[in-house]
Coordinates of N, CA and C in Angstrom, one line a residue:
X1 N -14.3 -10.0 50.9 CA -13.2 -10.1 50.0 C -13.6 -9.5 48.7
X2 N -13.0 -8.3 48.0 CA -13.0 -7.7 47.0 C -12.4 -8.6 45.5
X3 N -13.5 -9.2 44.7 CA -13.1 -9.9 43.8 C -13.2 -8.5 42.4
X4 N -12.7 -8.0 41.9 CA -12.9 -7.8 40.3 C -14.4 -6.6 40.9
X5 N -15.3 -6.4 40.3 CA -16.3 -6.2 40.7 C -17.6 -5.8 41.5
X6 N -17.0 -7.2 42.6 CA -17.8 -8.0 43.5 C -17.6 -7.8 44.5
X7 N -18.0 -8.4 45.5 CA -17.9 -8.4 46.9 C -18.4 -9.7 47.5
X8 N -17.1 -10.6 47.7 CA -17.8 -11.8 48.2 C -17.7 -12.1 49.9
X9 N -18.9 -12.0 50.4 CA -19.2 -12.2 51.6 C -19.5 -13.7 51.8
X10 N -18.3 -14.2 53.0 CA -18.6 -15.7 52.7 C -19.6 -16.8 54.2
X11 N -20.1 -15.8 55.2 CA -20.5 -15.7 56.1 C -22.2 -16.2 55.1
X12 N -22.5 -15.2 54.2 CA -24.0 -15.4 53.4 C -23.7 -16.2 52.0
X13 N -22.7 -16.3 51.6 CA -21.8 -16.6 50.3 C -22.8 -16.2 49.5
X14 N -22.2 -14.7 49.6 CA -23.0 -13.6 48.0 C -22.3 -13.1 47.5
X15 N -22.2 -13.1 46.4 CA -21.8 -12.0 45.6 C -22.4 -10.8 45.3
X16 N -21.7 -9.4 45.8 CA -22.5 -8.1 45.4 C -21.8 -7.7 44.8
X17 N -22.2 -7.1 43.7 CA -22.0 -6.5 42.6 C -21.4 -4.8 43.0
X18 N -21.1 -4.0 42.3 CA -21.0 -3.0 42.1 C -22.4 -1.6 41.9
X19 N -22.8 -3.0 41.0 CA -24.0 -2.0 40.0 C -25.3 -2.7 40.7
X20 N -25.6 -3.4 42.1 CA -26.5 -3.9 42.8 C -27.0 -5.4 42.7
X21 N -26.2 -6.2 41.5 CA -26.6 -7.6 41.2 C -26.4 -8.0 42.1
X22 N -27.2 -9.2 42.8 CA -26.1 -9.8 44.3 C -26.5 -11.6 43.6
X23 N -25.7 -12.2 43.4 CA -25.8 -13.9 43.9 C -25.5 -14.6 45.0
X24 N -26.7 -15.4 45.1 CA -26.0 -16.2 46.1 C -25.4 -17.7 45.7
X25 N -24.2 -18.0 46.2 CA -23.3 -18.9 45.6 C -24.1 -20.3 46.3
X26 N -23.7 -21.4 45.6 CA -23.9 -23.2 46.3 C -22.3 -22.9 47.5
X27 N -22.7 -24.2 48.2 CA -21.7 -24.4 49.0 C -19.9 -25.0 48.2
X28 N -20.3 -25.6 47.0 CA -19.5 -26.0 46.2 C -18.3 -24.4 45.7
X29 N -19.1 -23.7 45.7 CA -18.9 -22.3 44.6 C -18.2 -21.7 46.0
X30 N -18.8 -21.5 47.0 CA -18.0 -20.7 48.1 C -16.9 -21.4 48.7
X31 N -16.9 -22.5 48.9 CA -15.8 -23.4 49.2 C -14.5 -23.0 48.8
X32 N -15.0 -23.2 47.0 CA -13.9 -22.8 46.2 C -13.6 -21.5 46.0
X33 N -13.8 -20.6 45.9 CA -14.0 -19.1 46.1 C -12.9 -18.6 47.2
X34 N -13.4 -19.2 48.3 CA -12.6 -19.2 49.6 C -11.0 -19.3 49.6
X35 N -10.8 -20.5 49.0 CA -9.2 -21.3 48.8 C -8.8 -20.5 47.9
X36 N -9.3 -20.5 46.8 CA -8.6 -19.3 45.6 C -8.8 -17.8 46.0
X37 N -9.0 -17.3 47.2 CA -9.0 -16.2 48.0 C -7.6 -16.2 48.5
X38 N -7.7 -17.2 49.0 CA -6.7 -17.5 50.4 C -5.9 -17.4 49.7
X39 N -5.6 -17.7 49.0 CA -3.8 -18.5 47.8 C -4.0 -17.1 46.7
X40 N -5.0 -16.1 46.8 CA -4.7 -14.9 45.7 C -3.4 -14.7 45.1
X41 N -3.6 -14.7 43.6 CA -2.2 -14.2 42.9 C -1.5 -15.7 42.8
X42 N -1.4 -16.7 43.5 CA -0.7 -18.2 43.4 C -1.7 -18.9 43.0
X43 N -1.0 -20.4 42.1 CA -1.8 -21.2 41.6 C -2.4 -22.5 42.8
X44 N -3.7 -22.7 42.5 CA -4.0 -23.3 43.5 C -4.3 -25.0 42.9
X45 N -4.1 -26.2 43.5 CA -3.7 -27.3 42.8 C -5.1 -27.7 42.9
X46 N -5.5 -28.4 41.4 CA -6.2 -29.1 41.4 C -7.3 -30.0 42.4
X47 N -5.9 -30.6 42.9 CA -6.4 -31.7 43.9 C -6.6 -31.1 45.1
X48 N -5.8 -29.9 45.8 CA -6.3 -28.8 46.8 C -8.0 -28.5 46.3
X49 N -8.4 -28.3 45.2 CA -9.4 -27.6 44.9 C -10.8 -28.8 45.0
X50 N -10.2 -30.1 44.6 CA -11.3 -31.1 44.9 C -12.1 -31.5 46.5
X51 N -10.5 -31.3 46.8 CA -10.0 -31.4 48.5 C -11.2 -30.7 49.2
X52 N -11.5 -29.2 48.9 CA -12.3 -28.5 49.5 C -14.2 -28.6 48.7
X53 N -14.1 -29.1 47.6 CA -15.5 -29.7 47.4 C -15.4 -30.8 48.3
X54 N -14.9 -31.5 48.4 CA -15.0 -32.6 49.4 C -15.7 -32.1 50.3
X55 N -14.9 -31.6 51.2 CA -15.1 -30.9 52.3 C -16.3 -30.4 53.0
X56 N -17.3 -29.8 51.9 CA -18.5 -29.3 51.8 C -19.5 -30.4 51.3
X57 N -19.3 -32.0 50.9 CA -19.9 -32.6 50.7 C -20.2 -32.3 49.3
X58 N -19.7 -31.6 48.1 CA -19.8 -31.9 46.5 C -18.9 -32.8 46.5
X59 N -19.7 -33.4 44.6 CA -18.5 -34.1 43.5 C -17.6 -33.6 43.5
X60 N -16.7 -33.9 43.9 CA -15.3 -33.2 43.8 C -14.6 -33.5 42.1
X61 N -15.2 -34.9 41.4 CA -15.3 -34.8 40.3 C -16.0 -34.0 39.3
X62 N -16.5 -32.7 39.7 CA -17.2 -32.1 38.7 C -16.7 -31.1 39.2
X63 N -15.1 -30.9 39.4 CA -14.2 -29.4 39.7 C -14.9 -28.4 38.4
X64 N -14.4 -28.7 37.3 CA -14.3 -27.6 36.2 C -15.6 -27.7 35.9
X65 N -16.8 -28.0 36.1 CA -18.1 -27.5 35.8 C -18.4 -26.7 36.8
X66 N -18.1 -26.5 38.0 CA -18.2 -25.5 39.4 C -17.5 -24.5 39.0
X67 N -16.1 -24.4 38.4 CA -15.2 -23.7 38.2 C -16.2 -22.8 37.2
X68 N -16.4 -23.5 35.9 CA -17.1 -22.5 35.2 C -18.5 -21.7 35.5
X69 N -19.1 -22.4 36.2 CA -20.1 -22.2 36.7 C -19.9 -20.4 37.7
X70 N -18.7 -20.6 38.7 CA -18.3 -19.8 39.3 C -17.8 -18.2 38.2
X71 N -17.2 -18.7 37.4 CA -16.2 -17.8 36.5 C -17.5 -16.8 35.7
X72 N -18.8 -17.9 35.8 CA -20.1 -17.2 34.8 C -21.0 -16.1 35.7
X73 N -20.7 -16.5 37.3 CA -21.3 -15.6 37.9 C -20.5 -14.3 38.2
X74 N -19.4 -14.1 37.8 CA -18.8 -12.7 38.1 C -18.8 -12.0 36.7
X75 N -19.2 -12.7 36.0 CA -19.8 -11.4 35.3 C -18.7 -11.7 33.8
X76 N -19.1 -10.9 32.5 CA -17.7 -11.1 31.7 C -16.5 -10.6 31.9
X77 N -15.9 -10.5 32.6 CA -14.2 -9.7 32.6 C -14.0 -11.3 33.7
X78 N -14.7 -12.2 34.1 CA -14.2 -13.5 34.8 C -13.1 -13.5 34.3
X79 N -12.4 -14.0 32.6 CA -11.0 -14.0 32.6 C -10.4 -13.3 33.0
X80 N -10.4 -12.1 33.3 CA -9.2 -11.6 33.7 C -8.8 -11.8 35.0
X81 N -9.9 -12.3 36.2 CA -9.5 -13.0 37.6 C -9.5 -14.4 37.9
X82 N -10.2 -14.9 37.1 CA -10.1 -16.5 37.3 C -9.2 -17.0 36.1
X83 N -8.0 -17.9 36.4 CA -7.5 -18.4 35.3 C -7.3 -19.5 35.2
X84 N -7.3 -20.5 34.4 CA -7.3 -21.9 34.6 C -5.7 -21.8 33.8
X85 N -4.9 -22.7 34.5 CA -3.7 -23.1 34.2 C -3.1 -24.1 34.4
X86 N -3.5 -24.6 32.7 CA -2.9 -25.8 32.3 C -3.6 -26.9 32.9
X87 N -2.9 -28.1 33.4 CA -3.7 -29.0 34.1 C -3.2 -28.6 35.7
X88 N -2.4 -27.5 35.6 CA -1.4 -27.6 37.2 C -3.3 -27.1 38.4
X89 N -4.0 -26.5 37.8 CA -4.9 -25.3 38.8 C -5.7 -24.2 38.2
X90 N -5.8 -23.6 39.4 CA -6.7 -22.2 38.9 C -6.1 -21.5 39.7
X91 N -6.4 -20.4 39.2 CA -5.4 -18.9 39.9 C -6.4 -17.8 39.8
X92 N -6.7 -17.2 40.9 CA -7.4 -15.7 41.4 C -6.9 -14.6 41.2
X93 N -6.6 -13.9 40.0 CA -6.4 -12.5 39.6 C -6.5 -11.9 41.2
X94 N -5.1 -10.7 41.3 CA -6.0 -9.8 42.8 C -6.1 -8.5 41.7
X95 N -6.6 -8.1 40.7 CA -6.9 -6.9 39.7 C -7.4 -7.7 38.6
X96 N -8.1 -6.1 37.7 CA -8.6 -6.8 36.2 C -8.2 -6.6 34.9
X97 N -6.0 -6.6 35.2 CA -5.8 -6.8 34.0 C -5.4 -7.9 33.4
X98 N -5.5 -7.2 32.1 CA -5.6 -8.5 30.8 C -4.8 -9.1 31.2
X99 N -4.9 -10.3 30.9 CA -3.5 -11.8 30.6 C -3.3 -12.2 29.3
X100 N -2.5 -12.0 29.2 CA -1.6 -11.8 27.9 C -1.1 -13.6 27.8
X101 N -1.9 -14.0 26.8 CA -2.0 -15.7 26.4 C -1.4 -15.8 24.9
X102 N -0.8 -16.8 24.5 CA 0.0 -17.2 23.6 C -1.2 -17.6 22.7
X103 N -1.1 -16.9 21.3 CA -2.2 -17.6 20.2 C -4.2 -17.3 21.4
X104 N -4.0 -16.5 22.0 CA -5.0 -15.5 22.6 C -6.2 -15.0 21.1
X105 N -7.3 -15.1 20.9 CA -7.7 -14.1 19.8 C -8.1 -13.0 19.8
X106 N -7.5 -12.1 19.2 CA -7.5 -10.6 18.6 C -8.5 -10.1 18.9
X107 N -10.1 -10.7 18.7 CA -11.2 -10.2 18.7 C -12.0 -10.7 19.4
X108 N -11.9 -10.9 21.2 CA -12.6 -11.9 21.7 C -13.9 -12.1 21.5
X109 N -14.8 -10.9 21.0 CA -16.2 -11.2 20.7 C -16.5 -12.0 19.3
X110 N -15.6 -12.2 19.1 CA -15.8 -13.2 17.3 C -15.6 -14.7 17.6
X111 N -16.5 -15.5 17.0 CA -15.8 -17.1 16.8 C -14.9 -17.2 16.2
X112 N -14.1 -18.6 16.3 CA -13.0 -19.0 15.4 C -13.3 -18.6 13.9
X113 N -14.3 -19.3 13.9 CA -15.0 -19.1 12.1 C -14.7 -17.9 11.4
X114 N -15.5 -16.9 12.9 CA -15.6 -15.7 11.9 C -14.0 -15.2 11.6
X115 N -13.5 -15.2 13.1 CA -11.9 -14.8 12.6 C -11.0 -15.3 11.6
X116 N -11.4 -16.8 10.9 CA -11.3 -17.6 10.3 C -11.4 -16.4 9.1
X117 N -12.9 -16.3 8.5 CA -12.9 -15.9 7.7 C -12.4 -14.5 7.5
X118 N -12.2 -13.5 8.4 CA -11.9 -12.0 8.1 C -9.9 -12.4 7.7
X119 N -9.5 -13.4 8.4 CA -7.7 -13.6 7.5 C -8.0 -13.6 6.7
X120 N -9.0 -15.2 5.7 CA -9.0 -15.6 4.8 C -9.1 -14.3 3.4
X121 N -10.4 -13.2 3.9 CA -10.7 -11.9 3.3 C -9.4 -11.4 3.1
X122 N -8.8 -10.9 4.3 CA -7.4 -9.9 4.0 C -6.8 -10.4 3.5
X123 N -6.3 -11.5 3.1 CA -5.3 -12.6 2.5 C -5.9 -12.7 1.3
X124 N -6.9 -12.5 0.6 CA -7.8 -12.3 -0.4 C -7.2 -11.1 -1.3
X125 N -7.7 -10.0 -0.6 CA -7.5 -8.5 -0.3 C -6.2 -8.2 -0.8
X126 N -4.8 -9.1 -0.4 CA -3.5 -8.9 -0.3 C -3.4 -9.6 -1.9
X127 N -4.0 -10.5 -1.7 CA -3.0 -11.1 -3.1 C -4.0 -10.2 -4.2
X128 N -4.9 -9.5 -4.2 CA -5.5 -8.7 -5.2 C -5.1 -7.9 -5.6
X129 N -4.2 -7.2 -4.4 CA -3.5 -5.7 -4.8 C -2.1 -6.3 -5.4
X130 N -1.8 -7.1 -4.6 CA -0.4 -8.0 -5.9 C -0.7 -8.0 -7.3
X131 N -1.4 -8.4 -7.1 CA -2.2 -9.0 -9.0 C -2.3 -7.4 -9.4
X132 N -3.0 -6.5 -9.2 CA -2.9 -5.5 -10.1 C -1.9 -4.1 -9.7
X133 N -1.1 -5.0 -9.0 CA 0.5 -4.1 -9.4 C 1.1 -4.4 -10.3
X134 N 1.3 -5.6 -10.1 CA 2.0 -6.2 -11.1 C 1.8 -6.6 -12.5

């Protein structure tokens, strides 16, 4: 199955890369992998997703540390195929474009902070050129 990337083979549950990285996933990680394959493009429920840690004998209470755990091995562009939505699930991108998120930040390589402070600057910046128009 062609993820983003990757290449998840679920017979060895690896991930191969493009550029030669390969991981090999826990049974937790391919489990899940699997179902959000299966359901591509649809949101998959929560409790479907526990369902199948179960399954394989994981905490099914430690969904969203697997989840992220999973999201960290495909590399950075994970958001744009893995999406967590809301409390409803997770959902499997079948491509790697953007998702366009409400209050999303502008500069994803920046912290809040710093984005924090570059308004605060322009908003600085803005009332300065007021002040000496006027």
């Amino acid at each position: 199955m062609q993820i983003g990337e990757a290449h998840f083979t679920a017979s060895t549950l690896t991930l191969e890369f493009t550029d030669g990285r390969r991981h090999t996933l826990t049974q937790a990680q391919g489990a899940l992998l699997l179902m959000l394959g299966a359901e591509r493009g649809r949101v998959v429920s929560r409790s479907s997703l526990r369902g199948a840690l179960k399954q394989v004998g994981a905490n099914e209470r430690k969904l969203e540390r697997e989840m992220r755990s999973l999201g960290m091995l495909m590399g950075p562009d994970w958001r744009y195929l893995l999406e967590e939505v809301g409390s409803e699930g997770y959902l499997l991108h079948s491509g790697m474009r953007p998702i366009a998120r409400l209050f999303s930040r502008p500069v994803r390589g920046l912290s809040w902070l710093h984005c924090f402070a570059l308004a605060c600057l322009g908003m600085l910046a803005v009332l300065l050129v007021l002040l000496i128009w006027s």
